[in-house]
Amino acid sequence: MLWQYICLFGQRLVSRKTLEPMEGQMTCHLNTFDLVIWGVGTTLGVGVYFLVGAMARDIAGPSIVICFLVAALSSVLSGLCYAELAARVPHSGSAYLYSYVTVGQLCAFITGWNVILSFVFGTAGVAKAWSATFDNLIGNHISRVLQENFSLNMPQLLAKYPDFLALGLVLLLMGVLVLGVDVSALVNQVFTGINLLVLSFIIISGFIKGDLHNWQLTEEDYKLAASRTNHTYRLGPLGSGGFVPFGFEGILQGAAFCFYAFVGFDVIATKGKEALNPHRSIPLGIVIALSICFLAYFGVSAALTLMVPYYQIQPENPLPQAFFQVGWAPAGYVVTVGILWALSFRLLTNMLTTAHMMREMADDGLLFRGLARIHGRRDTPILAVLATGTLLGILTLLFTFSDLVDLMSTGTLLSYTLGTFSVLVLTHLTPGVEPVLLPLDLAVLLLTILSLILAQWPSRVFSGDLGSTTGAVLLLLLITGVTVIIWRQPQNPTPPPFKVPALPVLPVLSIFLNLYLMMQMTSLTWAQFGIWNAVGFAIYFGYGIRHSVEENRDQQLAASNSQTLDEHTPSAGSS
């Protein structure tokens, strides 16, 4: 009896979602250009305006341009996997839906719960950035008053003071969404165009006012800057100077944080039902959007580090402050207004996306059903919007920007990893036959161990330490062998309209890069990440697994089949 219960419970965890045929015809009106604009509009934001300063000043220096390149490569690999998922699964959806269809319910819940994490914490980071930018515009009066009167005195866990300005902004936009405001393609194009104009101005101005010597700074330059520094700001660390002042480790750690800047491109995959020729336009749109975002990040970070020595960058509001430091104060004010404009739109769209993600999971019964209720004619999930706004308000009030970015990056990397894993499953999924997941699971386990070793003990591995180097080489050989085994597995006989090139090498490489970047996070970030997922598991095992629509459908189907079988089975006494 116990074994039957365990087997039934296990079947629930791996039960996959059955997609219903789409009713009616969806108007297809989005071409590749429209998809690119959607992707760029939802990706460019805090990463280019705010994160670049903190990363360049304290972690990577001028080599932040390389950090963005590494993060972009990881994002492109994940983007190609998303494109194949969109081509294979005959419905538009998120990584959550793709995981539900391919891997099963538990993996789908983990994916969806961490997608919510990435959106919620990322949106809270946008609100904190908006607050800091506005406060800097008016002379930092708000932050000084709050720090003097409402200090939290928990620097290791919480922000220095509660950010009531960010909280007020979140509540205001929550009210706007409750009223039923939607974001059309035209509105997205207008805001994205303004965003790109501001970025172009920053890049051109930076190269005009830049000095190549700022990529070749020495200890003498640092001492001279320290002697001229007033008390309004402090210098950051010098490191070893030059273009890579914090070494290879600084580049990798910076890449993990810079991954935050590329979150949002996956919205393109959700537009499959509205896209013209989606099997071609979605992959092309993802790659082009990520390329544009990388060029923007590369240009802005290069311009910033050329204009101002990296140790003099002000992390709270780096781009406007850079213009003030080089004597272009009017340009600094123009850039500040542009940043506030761009962040406001990003905040609104992210809150709406988070609410719809909650609604999607609630529709499937994995989250509380009330979150799926729709009110009004604009298809607004009001309870999901209120839940999103409440959670955002708490996070923006109490947590620092860096903590929010770290957690969001970790959740996003995990969800991208699970999405890439789904591609491998779909590639070897034959209709009516359960996929053999053992080689796939073994590959992920080996990649996780290798990522941990390379992230935590890189000096031992690359310095020739016998034990560490031998272990890394053996793991690499095992991963290569398992990859060959995966490649030799029977594949889905129905080829998709778009397929990730070099299967299974590129998905395996994508999983490795994602896991390696995750291993760069601090122990505090992992502890907070564990708490978030513990809450998620409590919701899933306490509510979701019993209220799953898919599970109830399977039970009804089993009961119907059993009843039909009984009706057609003669009784023992009949002849």
Short mmCIF file of N, CA and C in Angstrom, two decimals, residues 186-348:
data_model
loop_
_atom_site.label_atom_id
_atom_site.label_comp_id
_atom_site.label_asym_id
_atom_site.label_seq_id
_atom_site.Cartn_x
_atom_site.Cartn_y
_atom_site.Cartn_z
N LEU A 186 2.30 49.76 -29.93
CA LEU A 186 2.67 51.13 -30.28
C LEU A 186 3.31 51.85 -29.10
N VAL A 187 2.70 51.71 -27.92
CA VAL A 187 3.26 52.35 -26.72
C VAL A 187 4.66 51.81 -26.44
N ASN A 188 4.82 50.49 -26.61
CA ASN A 188 6.14 49.89 -26.39
C ASN A 188 7.17 50.44 -27.38
N GLN A 189 6.77 50.63 -28.62
CA GLN A 189 7.69 51.17 -29.61
C GLN A 189 8.10 52.59 -29.27
N VAL A 190 7.15 53.42 -28.80
CA VAL A 190 7.46 54.81 -28.45
C VAL A 190 8.47 54.86 -27.30
N PHE A 191 8.20 54.10 -26.23
CA PHE A 191 9.09 54.12 -25.07
C PHE A 191 10.45 53.53 -25.42
N THR A 192 10.46 52.47 -26.22
CA THR A 192 11.74 51.87 -26.61
C THR A 192 12.55 52.83 -27.47
N GLY A 193 11.87 53.55 -28.38
CA GLY A 193 12.57 54.54 -29.20
C GLY A 193 13.22 55.64 -28.37
N ILE A 194 12.49 56.14 -27.37
CA ILE A 194 13.05 57.16 -26.48
C ILE A 194 14.24 56.60 -25.71
N ASN A 195 14.10 55.37 -25.25
CA ASN A 195 15.18 54.70 -24.51
C ASN A 195 16.45 54.62 -25.36
N LEU A 196 16.30 54.20 -26.62
CA LEU A 196 17.45 54.06 -27.51
C LEU A 196 18.07 55.42 -27.84
N LEU A 197 17.24 56.46 -27.95
CA LEU A 197 17.78 57.80 -28.20
C LEU A 197 18.65 58.27 -27.03
N VAL A 198 18.17 58.03 -25.80
CA VAL A 198 18.95 58.42 -24.62
C VAL A 198 20.27 57.66 -24.58
N LEU A 199 20.21 56.37 -24.86
CA LEU A 199 21.44 55.57 -24.84
C LEU A 199 22.41 56.00 -25.93
N SER A 200 21.89 56.32 -27.11
CA SER A 200 22.76 56.79 -28.19
C SER A 200 23.44 58.10 -27.80
N PHE A 201 22.71 58.98 -27.15
CA PHE A 201 23.29 60.25 -26.69
C PHE A 201 24.41 60.00 -25.69
N ILE A 202 24.18 59.06 -24.77
CA ILE A 202 25.20 58.74 -23.76
C ILE A 202 26.46 58.19 -24.43
N ILE A 203 26.28 57.26 -25.36
CA ILE A 203 27.43 56.63 -26.01
C ILE A 203 28.24 57.65 -26.81
N ILE A 204 27.55 58.45 -27.62
CA ILE A 204 28.26 59.44 -28.45
C ILE A 204 28.97 60.47 -27.57
N SER A 205 28.26 60.96 -26.54
CA SER A 205 28.86 61.94 -25.65
C SER A 205 30.05 61.35 -24.90
N GLY A 206 29.92 60.10 -24.49
CA GLY A 206 31.00 59.46 -23.76
C GLY A 206 32.27 59.33 -24.58
N PHE A 207 32.12 58.99 -25.85
CA PHE A 207 33.30 58.86 -26.69
C PHE A 207 33.89 60.23 -27.04
N ILE A 208 33.05 61.26 -27.06
CA ILE A 208 33.57 62.61 -27.31
C ILE A 208 34.39 63.09 -26.11
N LYS A 209 33.86 62.90 -24.91
CA LYS A 209 34.51 63.39 -23.70
C LYS A 209 35.45 62.37 -23.07
N GLY A 210 35.52 61.17 -23.65
CA GLY A 210 36.31 60.11 -23.04
C GLY A 210 37.81 60.28 -23.23
N ASP A 211 38.55 59.56 -22.40
CA ASP A 211 40.01 59.58 -22.45
C ASP A 211 40.50 58.15 -22.34
N LEU A 212 41.21 57.68 -23.36
CA LEU A 212 41.68 56.30 -23.38
C LEU A 212 42.61 55.98 -22.21
N HIS A 213 43.20 56.99 -21.62
CA HIS A 213 44.08 56.77 -20.47
C HIS A 213 43.32 56.17 -19.29
N ASN A 214 42.00 56.40 -19.23
CA ASN A 214 41.20 55.84 -18.13
C ASN A 214 41.09 54.32 -18.19
N TRP A 215 41.56 53.71 -19.27
CA TRP A 215 41.64 52.25 -19.35
C TRP A 215 43.06 51.76 -19.04
N GLN A 216 43.94 52.70 -18.66
CA GLN A 216 45.33 52.34 -18.38
C GLN A 216 45.81 53.00 -17.07
N LEU A 217 44.93 53.07 -16.10
CA LEU A 217 45.23 53.79 -14.86
C LEU A 217 46.26 53.04 -14.01
N THR A 218 47.07 53.81 -13.28
CA THR A 218 48.12 53.25 -12.44
C THR A 218 47.93 53.71 -11.00
N GLU A 219 48.80 53.23 -10.13
CA GLU A 219 48.73 53.63 -8.73
C GLU A 219 49.00 55.12 -8.56
N GLU A 220 49.85 55.70 -9.40
CA GLU A 220 50.11 57.14 -9.33
C GLU A 220 48.85 57.94 -9.63
N ASP A 221 48.08 57.50 -10.62
CA ASP A 221 46.82 58.17 -10.94
C ASP A 221 45.86 58.11 -9.76
N TYR A 222 45.85 56.95 -9.10
CA TYR A 222 44.94 56.78 -7.96
C TYR A 222 45.33 57.71 -6.81
N LYS A 223 46.63 57.81 -6.52
CA LYS A 223 47.08 58.69 -5.44
C LYS A 223 46.76 60.15 -5.76
N LEU A 224 46.93 60.53 -7.01
CA LEU A 224 46.63 61.90 -7.42
C LEU A 224 45.14 62.19 -7.27
N ALA A 225 44.30 61.21 -7.67
CA ALA A 225 42.85 61.39 -7.52
C ALA A 225 42.46 61.48 -6.06
N ALA A 226 43.10 60.67 -5.21
CA ALA A 226 42.79 60.70 -3.77
C ALA A 226 43.14 62.05 -3.16
N SER A 227 44.23 62.66 -3.61
CA SER A 227 44.63 63.96 -3.06
C SER A 227 43.69 65.07 -3.48
N ARG A 228 42.96 64.89 -4.60
CA ARG A 228 42.05 65.92 -5.09
C ARG A 228 40.60 65.67 -4.70
N THR A 229 40.32 64.53 -4.10
CA THR A 229 38.93 64.17 -3.79
C THR A 229 38.42 64.98 -2.62
N ASN A 230 37.21 65.54 -2.78
CA ASN A 230 36.57 66.22 -1.65
C ASN A 230 35.77 65.21 -0.84
N HIS A 231 35.02 65.67 0.10
CA HIS A 231 34.32 64.77 1.01
C HIS A 231 32.91 64.42 0.51
N THR A 232 32.55 64.82 -0.70
CA THR A 232 31.21 64.52 -1.20
C THR A 232 31.09 63.06 -1.67
N TYR A 233 32.20 62.45 -2.02
CA TYR A 233 32.16 61.04 -2.41
C TYR A 233 33.52 60.42 -2.13
N ARG A 234 33.53 59.10 -2.04
CA ARG A 234 34.77 58.38 -1.76
C ARG A 234 35.20 57.59 -2.99
N LEU A 235 36.48 57.33 -3.07
CA LEU A 235 37.00 56.56 -4.19
C LEU A 235 36.74 55.08 -3.99
N GLY A 236 36.54 54.38 -5.10
CA GLY A 236 36.44 52.94 -5.05
C GLY A 236 37.82 52.32 -5.03
N PRO A 237 37.91 50.99 -5.00
CA PRO A 237 39.22 50.33 -4.95
C PRO A 237 39.96 50.44 -6.28
N LEU A 238 41.28 50.45 -6.22
CA LEU A 238 42.10 50.51 -7.43
C LEU A 238 42.30 49.13 -8.04
N GLY A 239 42.44 48.10 -7.19
CA GLY A 239 42.83 46.81 -7.70
C GLY A 239 44.25 46.85 -8.18
N SER A 240 44.51 46.27 -9.33
CA SER A 240 45.86 46.30 -9.91
C SER A 240 45.99 47.35 -11.01
N GLY A 241 44.90 48.11 -11.25
CA GLY A 241 44.93 49.12 -12.29
C GLY A 241 44.82 48.50 -13.68
N GLY A 242 44.90 49.35 -14.71
CA GLY A 242 44.82 48.86 -16.07
C GLY A 242 43.40 48.54 -16.51
N PHE A 243 43.30 47.75 -17.58
CA PHE A 243 41.98 47.43 -18.14
C PHE A 243 41.25 46.35 -17.34
N VAL A 244 42.01 45.44 -16.72
CA VAL A 244 41.39 44.35 -15.93
C VAL A 244 41.93 44.47 -14.50
N PRO A 245 41.46 45.46 -13.73
CA PRO A 245 42.07 45.72 -12.42
C PRO A 245 41.75 44.66 -11.37
N PHE A 246 40.70 43.89 -11.57
CA PHE A 246 40.31 42.91 -10.55
C PHE A 246 40.44 41.48 -11.05
N GLY A 247 41.19 41.31 -12.13
CA GLY A 247 41.55 39.98 -12.60
C GLY A 247 40.41 39.24 -13.27
N PHE A 248 40.72 37.99 -13.62
CA PHE A 248 39.76 37.12 -14.29
C PHE A 248 38.55 36.83 -13.40
N GLU A 249 38.80 36.71 -12.10
CA GLU A 249 37.69 36.46 -11.17
C GLU A 249 36.72 37.63 -11.17
N GLY A 250 37.23 38.86 -11.29
CA GLY A 250 36.35 40.02 -11.35
C GLY A 250 35.46 39.99 -12.58
N ILE A 251 36.01 39.54 -13.72
CA ILE A 251 35.22 39.44 -14.94
C ILE A 251 34.09 38.43 -14.77
N LEU A 252 34.41 37.27 -14.19
CA LEU A 252 33.38 36.23 -14.03
C LEU A 252 32.32 36.65 -13.02
N GLN A 253 32.75 37.25 -11.92
CA GLN A 253 31.77 37.71 -10.94
C GLN A 253 30.91 38.82 -11.54
N GLY A 254 31.53 39.71 -12.30
CA GLY A 254 30.77 40.76 -12.96
C GLY A 254 29.80 40.21 -13.97
N ALA A 255 30.18 39.15 -14.69
CA ALA A 255 29.29 38.55 -15.68
C ALA A 255 28.04 37.98 -15.01
N ALA A 256 28.21 37.40 -13.81
CA ALA A 256 27.06 36.86 -13.09
C ALA A 256 26.07 37.96 -12.74
N PHE A 257 26.58 39.12 -12.33
CA PHE A 257 25.70 40.23 -12.01
C PHE A 257 25.14 40.87 -13.28
N CYS A 258 25.96 40.95 -14.32
CA CYS A 258 25.52 41.58 -15.56
C CYS A 258 24.44 40.77 -16.26
N PHE A 259 24.29 39.51 -15.91
CA PHE A 259 23.23 38.70 -16.50
C PHE A 259 21.87 39.33 -16.24
N TYR A 260 21.76 40.04 -15.13
CA TYR A 260 20.53 40.75 -14.79
C TYR A 260 20.10 41.68 -15.92
N ALA A 261 21.09 42.23 -16.63
CA ALA A 261 20.80 43.22 -17.66
C ALA A 261 20.12 42.61 -18.88
N PHE A 262 20.17 41.29 -19.06
CA PHE A 262 19.61 40.67 -20.25
C PHE A 262 18.28 39.97 -19.97
N VAL A 263 17.77 40.11 -18.78
CA VAL A 263 16.49 39.48 -18.45
C VAL A 263 15.38 40.23 -19.16
N GLY A 264 14.49 39.51 -19.80
CA GLY A 264 13.34 40.12 -20.46
C GLY A 264 13.19 39.72 -21.92
N PHE A 265 14.28 39.20 -22.54
CA PHE A 265 14.19 38.84 -23.96
C PHE A 265 13.20 37.70 -24.20
N ASP A 266 12.98 36.85 -23.17
CA ASP A 266 12.12 35.69 -23.35
C ASP A 266 10.66 36.07 -23.59
N VAL A 267 10.32 37.36 -23.42
CA VAL A 267 8.95 37.79 -23.72
C VAL A 267 8.64 37.56 -25.19
N ILE A 268 9.67 37.54 -26.04
CA ILE A 268 9.45 37.30 -27.47
C ILE A 268 8.82 35.93 -27.70
N ALA A 269 9.26 34.93 -26.93
CA ALA A 269 8.73 33.57 -27.10
C ALA A 269 7.26 33.49 -26.73
N THR A 270 6.75 34.42 -25.94
CA THR A 270 5.34 34.40 -25.54
C THR A 270 4.44 35.01 -26.60
N LYS A 271 5.01 35.52 -27.70
CA LYS A 271 4.23 36.19 -28.73
C LYS A 271 3.97 35.29 -29.94
N GLY A 272 4.12 33.97 -29.76
CA GLY A 272 4.00 33.07 -30.89
C GLY A 272 2.66 33.13 -31.59
N LYS A 273 1.56 33.27 -30.82
CA LYS A 273 0.24 33.30 -31.44
C LYS A 273 -0.03 34.59 -32.19
N GLU A 274 0.74 35.63 -31.92
CA GLU A 274 0.53 36.93 -32.57
C GLU A 274 1.56 37.21 -33.65
N ALA A 275 2.54 36.33 -33.81
CA ALA A 275 3.66 36.60 -34.71
C ALA A 275 3.39 36.05 -36.10
N LEU A 276 3.82 36.81 -37.10
CA LEU A 276 3.81 36.34 -38.47
C LEU A 276 4.99 35.39 -38.67
N ASN A 277 4.73 34.21 -39.18
CA ASN A 277 5.78 33.20 -39.41
C ASN A 277 6.62 33.03 -38.14
N PRO A 278 6.01 32.60 -37.02
CA PRO A 278 6.72 32.57 -35.73
C PRO A 278 7.94 31.67 -35.71
N HIS A 279 7.94 30.60 -36.50
CA HIS A 279 9.07 29.68 -36.46
C HIS A 279 10.34 30.32 -37.00
N ARG A 280 10.21 31.37 -37.78
CA ARG A 280 11.38 32.10 -38.26
C ARG A 280 11.58 33.41 -37.50
N SER A 281 10.47 34.12 -37.25
CA SER A 281 10.59 35.46 -36.67
C SER A 281 10.98 35.42 -35.19
N ILE A 282 10.55 34.40 -34.45
CA ILE A 282 10.87 34.35 -33.02
C ILE A 282 12.37 34.09 -32.79
N PRO A 283 12.98 33.06 -33.40
CA PRO A 283 14.44 32.91 -33.21
C PRO A 283 15.22 34.13 -33.68
N LEU A 284 14.84 34.68 -34.84
CA LEU A 284 15.54 35.85 -35.37
C LEU A 284 15.35 37.04 -34.44
N GLY A 285 14.12 37.21 -33.94
CA GLY A 285 13.85 38.33 -33.04
C GLY A 285 14.65 38.25 -31.76
N ILE A 286 14.79 37.04 -31.18
CA ILE A 286 15.55 36.87 -29.94
C ILE A 286 17.01 37.22 -30.15
N VAL A 287 17.60 36.69 -31.23
CA VAL A 287 19.03 36.94 -31.48
C VAL A 287 19.29 38.42 -31.76
N ILE A 288 18.43 39.05 -32.57
CA ILE A 288 18.64 40.46 -32.90
C ILE A 288 18.44 41.33 -31.66
N ALA A 289 17.40 41.05 -30.86
CA ALA A 289 17.15 41.84 -29.66
C ALA A 289 18.31 41.75 -28.69
N LEU A 290 18.83 40.54 -28.47
CA LEU A 290 19.97 40.38 -27.57
C LEU A 290 21.22 41.07 -28.12
N SER A 291 21.39 41.05 -29.43
CA SER A 291 22.55 41.72 -30.03
C SER A 291 22.46 43.23 -29.83
N ILE A 292 21.27 43.80 -30.03
CA ILE A 292 21.09 45.24 -29.83
C ILE A 292 21.35 45.61 -28.37
N CYS A 293 20.82 44.80 -27.46
CA CYS A 293 21.02 45.08 -26.03
C CYS A 293 22.50 44.99 -25.66
N PHE A 294 23.20 43.98 -26.19
CA PHE A 294 24.63 43.87 -25.90
C PHE A 294 25.38 45.09 -26.41
N LEU A 295 25.09 45.53 -27.63
CA LEU A 295 25.77 46.70 -28.17
C LEU A 295 25.50 47.94 -27.33
N ALA A 296 24.26 48.04 -26.82
CA ALA A 296 23.93 49.18 -25.96
C ALA A 296 24.72 49.11 -24.65
N TYR A 297 24.76 47.94 -24.03
CA TYR A 297 25.49 47.79 -22.77
C TYR A 297 26.99 47.99 -22.99
N PHE A 298 27.50 47.43 -24.07
CA PHE A 298 28.93 47.58 -24.38
C PHE A 298 29.26 49.06 -24.59
N GLY A 299 28.45 49.75 -25.38
CA GLY A 299 28.71 51.15 -25.65
C GLY A 299 28.62 52.03 -24.43
N VAL A 300 27.58 51.82 -23.60
CA VAL A 300 27.39 52.66 -22.42
C VAL A 300 28.49 52.40 -21.39
N SER A 301 28.83 51.13 -21.16
CA SER A 301 29.88 50.83 -20.17
C SER A 301 31.23 51.33 -20.65
N ALA A 302 31.51 51.23 -21.96
CA ALA A 302 32.77 51.76 -22.49
C ALA A 302 32.81 53.28 -22.37
N ALA A 303 31.69 53.94 -22.70
CA ALA A 303 31.64 55.39 -22.60
C ALA A 303 31.83 55.86 -21.16
N LEU A 304 31.18 55.17 -20.23
CA LEU A 304 31.29 55.57 -18.83
C LEU A 304 32.71 55.44 -18.31
N THR A 305 33.36 54.30 -18.58
CA THR A 305 34.71 54.09 -18.07
C THR A 305 35.76 54.91 -18.81
N LEU A 306 35.42 55.40 -20.01
CA LEU A 306 36.32 56.32 -20.70
C LEU A 306 36.17 57.75 -20.18
N MET A 307 34.94 58.11 -19.79
CA MET A 307 34.71 59.47 -19.29
C MET A 307 35.29 59.68 -17.91
N VAL A 308 35.14 58.67 -17.04
CA VAL A 308 35.51 58.82 -15.64
C VAL A 308 36.36 57.62 -15.23
N PRO A 309 37.46 57.82 -14.50
CA PRO A 309 38.20 56.67 -13.95
C PRO A 309 37.27 55.77 -13.15
N TYR A 310 37.41 54.47 -13.32
CA TYR A 310 36.44 53.55 -12.74
C TYR A 310 36.30 53.70 -11.23
N TYR A 311 37.38 54.06 -10.54
CA TYR A 311 37.29 54.19 -9.09
C TYR A 311 36.62 55.50 -8.66
N GLN A 312 36.33 56.38 -9.61
CA GLN A 312 35.61 57.62 -9.30
C GLN A 312 34.14 57.57 -9.72
N ILE A 313 33.70 56.44 -10.28
CA ILE A 313 32.30 56.30 -10.68
C ILE A 313 31.42 56.25 -9.43
N GLN A 314 30.31 56.96 -9.48
CA GLN A 314 29.37 56.96 -8.36
C GLN A 314 28.28 55.91 -8.61
N PRO A 315 28.25 54.84 -7.83
CA PRO A 315 27.35 53.72 -8.13
C PRO A 315 25.87 54.05 -7.98
N GLU A 316 25.53 55.06 -7.16
CA GLU A 316 24.13 55.36 -6.93
C GLU A 316 23.44 55.91 -8.17
N ASN A 317 24.13 56.68 -8.98
CA ASN A 317 23.54 57.28 -10.18
C ASN A 317 24.67 57.55 -11.18
N PRO A 318 25.25 56.52 -11.75
CA PRO A 318 26.55 56.65 -12.42
C PRO A 318 26.55 57.53 -13.66
N LEU A 319 25.56 57.40 -14.54
CA LEU A 319 25.63 58.10 -15.82
C LEU A 319 25.43 59.61 -15.68
N PRO A 320 24.38 60.08 -15.00
CA PRO A 320 24.27 61.53 -14.82
C PRO A 320 25.46 62.12 -14.06
N GLN A 321 25.94 61.40 -13.04
CA GLN A 321 27.08 61.90 -12.27
C GLN A 321 28.34 61.99 -13.13
N ALA A 322 28.48 61.08 -14.08
CA ALA A 322 29.64 61.14 -14.97
C ALA A 322 29.62 62.44 -15.80
N PHE A 323 28.45 62.81 -16.27
CA PHE A 323 28.34 64.06 -17.03
C PHE A 323 28.62 65.27 -16.13
N PHE A 324 28.17 65.21 -14.90
CA PHE A 324 28.47 66.30 -13.96
C PHE A 324 29.97 66.40 -13.72
N GLN A 325 30.64 65.24 -13.62
CA GLN A 325 32.07 65.23 -13.32
C GLN A 325 32.92 65.77 -14.47
N VAL A 326 32.44 65.62 -15.70
CA VAL A 326 33.22 66.13 -16.84
C VAL A 326 32.77 67.52 -17.26
N GLY A 327 31.85 68.12 -16.49
CA GLY A 327 31.45 69.49 -16.76
C GLY A 327 30.30 69.67 -17.71
N TRP A 328 29.55 68.58 -17.99
CA TRP A 328 28.37 68.66 -18.85
C TRP A 328 27.11 68.52 -18.00
N ALA A 329 26.87 69.46 -17.11
CA ALA A 329 25.73 69.38 -16.20
C ALA A 329 24.39 69.33 -16.93
N PRO A 330 24.13 70.17 -17.95
CA PRO A 330 22.84 70.08 -18.66
C PRO A 330 22.59 68.68 -19.23
N ALA A 331 23.65 68.07 -19.80
CA ALA A 331 23.49 66.71 -20.32
C ALA A 331 23.14 65.73 -19.21
N GLY A 332 23.71 65.95 -18.01
CA GLY A 332 23.40 65.10 -16.88
C GLY A 332 21.93 65.15 -16.51
N TYR A 333 21.32 66.34 -16.56
CA TYR A 333 19.90 66.47 -16.23
C TYR A 333 19.03 65.84 -17.32
N VAL A 334 19.42 66.01 -18.57
CA VAL A 334 18.67 65.38 -19.66
C VAL A 334 18.69 63.87 -19.53
N VAL A 335 19.86 63.32 -19.24
CA VAL A 335 19.99 61.86 -19.08
C VAL A 335 19.16 61.38 -17.89
N THR A 336 19.14 62.15 -16.80
CA THR A 336 18.35 61.76 -15.63
C THR A 336 16.88 61.65 -15.97
N VAL A 337 16.36 62.64 -16.70
CA VAL A 337 14.94 62.60 -17.10
C VAL A 337 14.68 61.40 -18.00
N GLY A 338 15.59 61.13 -18.93
CA GLY A 338 15.43 59.97 -19.80
C GLY A 338 15.44 58.66 -19.03
N ILE A 339 16.30 58.57 -18.03
CA ILE A 339 16.36 57.36 -17.20
C ILE A 339 15.05 57.16 -16.45
N LEU A 340 14.53 58.22 -15.85
CA LEU A 340 13.26 58.11 -15.12
C LEU A 340 12.13 57.68 -16.05
N TRP A 341 12.13 58.21 -17.25
CA TRP A 341 11.13 57.85 -18.25
C TRP A 341 11.22 56.35 -18.58
N ALA A 342 12.43 55.88 -18.86
CA ALA A 342 12.62 54.49 -19.25
C ALA A 342 12.30 53.54 -18.10
N LEU A 343 12.73 53.88 -16.89
CA LEU A 343 12.49 53.00 -15.75
C LEU A 343 11.01 52.93 -15.38
N SER A 344 10.28 54.02 -15.56
CA SER A 344 8.84 54.02 -15.26
C SER A 344 8.12 53.02 -16.15
N PHE A 345 8.44 53.04 -17.43
CA PHE A 345 7.80 52.11 -18.36
C PHE A 345 8.20 50.67 -18.04
N ARG A 346 9.47 50.46 -17.77
CA ARG A 346 9.94 49.10 -17.44
C ARG A 346 9.26 48.58 -16.18
N LEU A 347 9.07 49.44 -15.20
CA LEU A 347 8.42 49.04 -13.96
C LEU A 347 6.97 48.63 -14.21
N LEU A 348 6.27 49.41 -15.03
CA LEU A 348 4.87 49.11 -15.33
C LEU A 348 4.73 47.77 -16.06
#
